[in-house]
XYZ file of C-alpha atoms in Angstrom:
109
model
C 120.834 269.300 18.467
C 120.715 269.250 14.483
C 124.412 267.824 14.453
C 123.594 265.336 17.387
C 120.397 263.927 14.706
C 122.590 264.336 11.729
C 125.307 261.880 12.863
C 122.852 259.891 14.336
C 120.187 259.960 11.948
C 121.766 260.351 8.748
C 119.150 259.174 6.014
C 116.636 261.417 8.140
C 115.797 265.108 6.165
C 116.144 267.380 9.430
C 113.691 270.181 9.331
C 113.924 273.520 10.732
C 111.229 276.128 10.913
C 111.842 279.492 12.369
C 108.618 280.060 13.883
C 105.667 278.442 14.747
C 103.610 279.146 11.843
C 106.194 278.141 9.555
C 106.517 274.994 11.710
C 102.686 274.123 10.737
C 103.673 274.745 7.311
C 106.053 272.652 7.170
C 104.112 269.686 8.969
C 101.327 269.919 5.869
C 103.982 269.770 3.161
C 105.891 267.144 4.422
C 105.434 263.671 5.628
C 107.403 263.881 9.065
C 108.450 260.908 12.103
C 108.973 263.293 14.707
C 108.618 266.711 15.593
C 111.006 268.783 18.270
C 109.145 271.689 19.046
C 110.779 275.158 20.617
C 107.479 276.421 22.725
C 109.197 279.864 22.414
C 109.048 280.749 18.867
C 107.814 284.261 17.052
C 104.820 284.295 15.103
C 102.771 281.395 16.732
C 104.376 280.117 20.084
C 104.931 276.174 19.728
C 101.819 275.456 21.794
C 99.313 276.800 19.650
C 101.501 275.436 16.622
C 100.787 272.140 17.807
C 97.126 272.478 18.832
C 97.377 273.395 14.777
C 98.977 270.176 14.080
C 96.837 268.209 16.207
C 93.735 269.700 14.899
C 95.107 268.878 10.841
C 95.739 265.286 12.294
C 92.015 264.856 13.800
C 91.470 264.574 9.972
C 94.128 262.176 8.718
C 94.247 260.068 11.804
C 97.584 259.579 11.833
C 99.596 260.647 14.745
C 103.283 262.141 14.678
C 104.994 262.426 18.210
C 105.820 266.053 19.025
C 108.057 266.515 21.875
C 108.331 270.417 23.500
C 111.773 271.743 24.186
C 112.020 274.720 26.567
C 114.043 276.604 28.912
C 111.308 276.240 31.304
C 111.914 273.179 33.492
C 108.409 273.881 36.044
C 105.955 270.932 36.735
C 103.324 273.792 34.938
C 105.116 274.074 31.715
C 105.210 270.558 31.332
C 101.800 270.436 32.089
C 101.019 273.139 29.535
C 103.049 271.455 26.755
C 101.051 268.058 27.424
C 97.569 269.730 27.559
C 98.691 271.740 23.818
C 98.963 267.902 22.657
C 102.559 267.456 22.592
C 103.904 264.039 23.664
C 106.763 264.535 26.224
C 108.746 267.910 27.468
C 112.472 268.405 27.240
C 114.031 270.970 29.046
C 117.358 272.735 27.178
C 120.289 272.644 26.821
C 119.487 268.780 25.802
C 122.114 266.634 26.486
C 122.796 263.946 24.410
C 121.358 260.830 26.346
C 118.128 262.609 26.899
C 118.103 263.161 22.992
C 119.130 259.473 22.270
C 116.069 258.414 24.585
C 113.272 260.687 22.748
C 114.815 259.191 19.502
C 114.568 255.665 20.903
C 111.279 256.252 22.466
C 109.828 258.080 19.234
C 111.480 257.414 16.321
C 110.343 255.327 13.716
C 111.282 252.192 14.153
């Protein structure tokens, strides 16, 4: 996925974090477009790391698209990824078209 945004995205400063809490982290020190999130990651599961997010944006009012990636591809996982706050659900392996449409769909523009 990171070389898929690098060729595409090129100008873009790709962020990784290995775990949710470090993902949160990163989302305060940084002023990010868009936000893949892994649901399964140590520390603080992506869920909760975006209810964190979303909670730090009630105060700034400014809202950054998060979009959950998981291996889980059930009708209640997607349901559970909206209801954490994240935007849209994408199941992996991502294929390329489905990560051209998230970027499309958004991306800054």
């Amino acid at each position: 996925m990171k070389s898929m945004l690098s060729v595409w995205c090129p100008d873009a400063d790709i962020l990784e974090a290995t775990d949710g809490r470090q993902a949160v982290e990163l989302y305060k020190a940084n002023t990010l477009d868009l936000i893949f999130m892994d649901v399964q990651m140590p520390v603080l599961d992506g869920y909760n790391a975006t209810r964190q997010i979303r909670d730090i944006e009630a105060l700034s009012r400014k809202h950054i698209p998060v979009i959950a990636l998981t291996a889980a591809a059930f009708k209640e996982d997607e349901e559970k990824s909206i209801a954490a706050g994240m935007d849209d659900f994408l199941t992996k392996p991502i294929s390329a078209d489905q990560l051209k449409a998230a970027l499309i769909k958004y991306g800054p523009k």
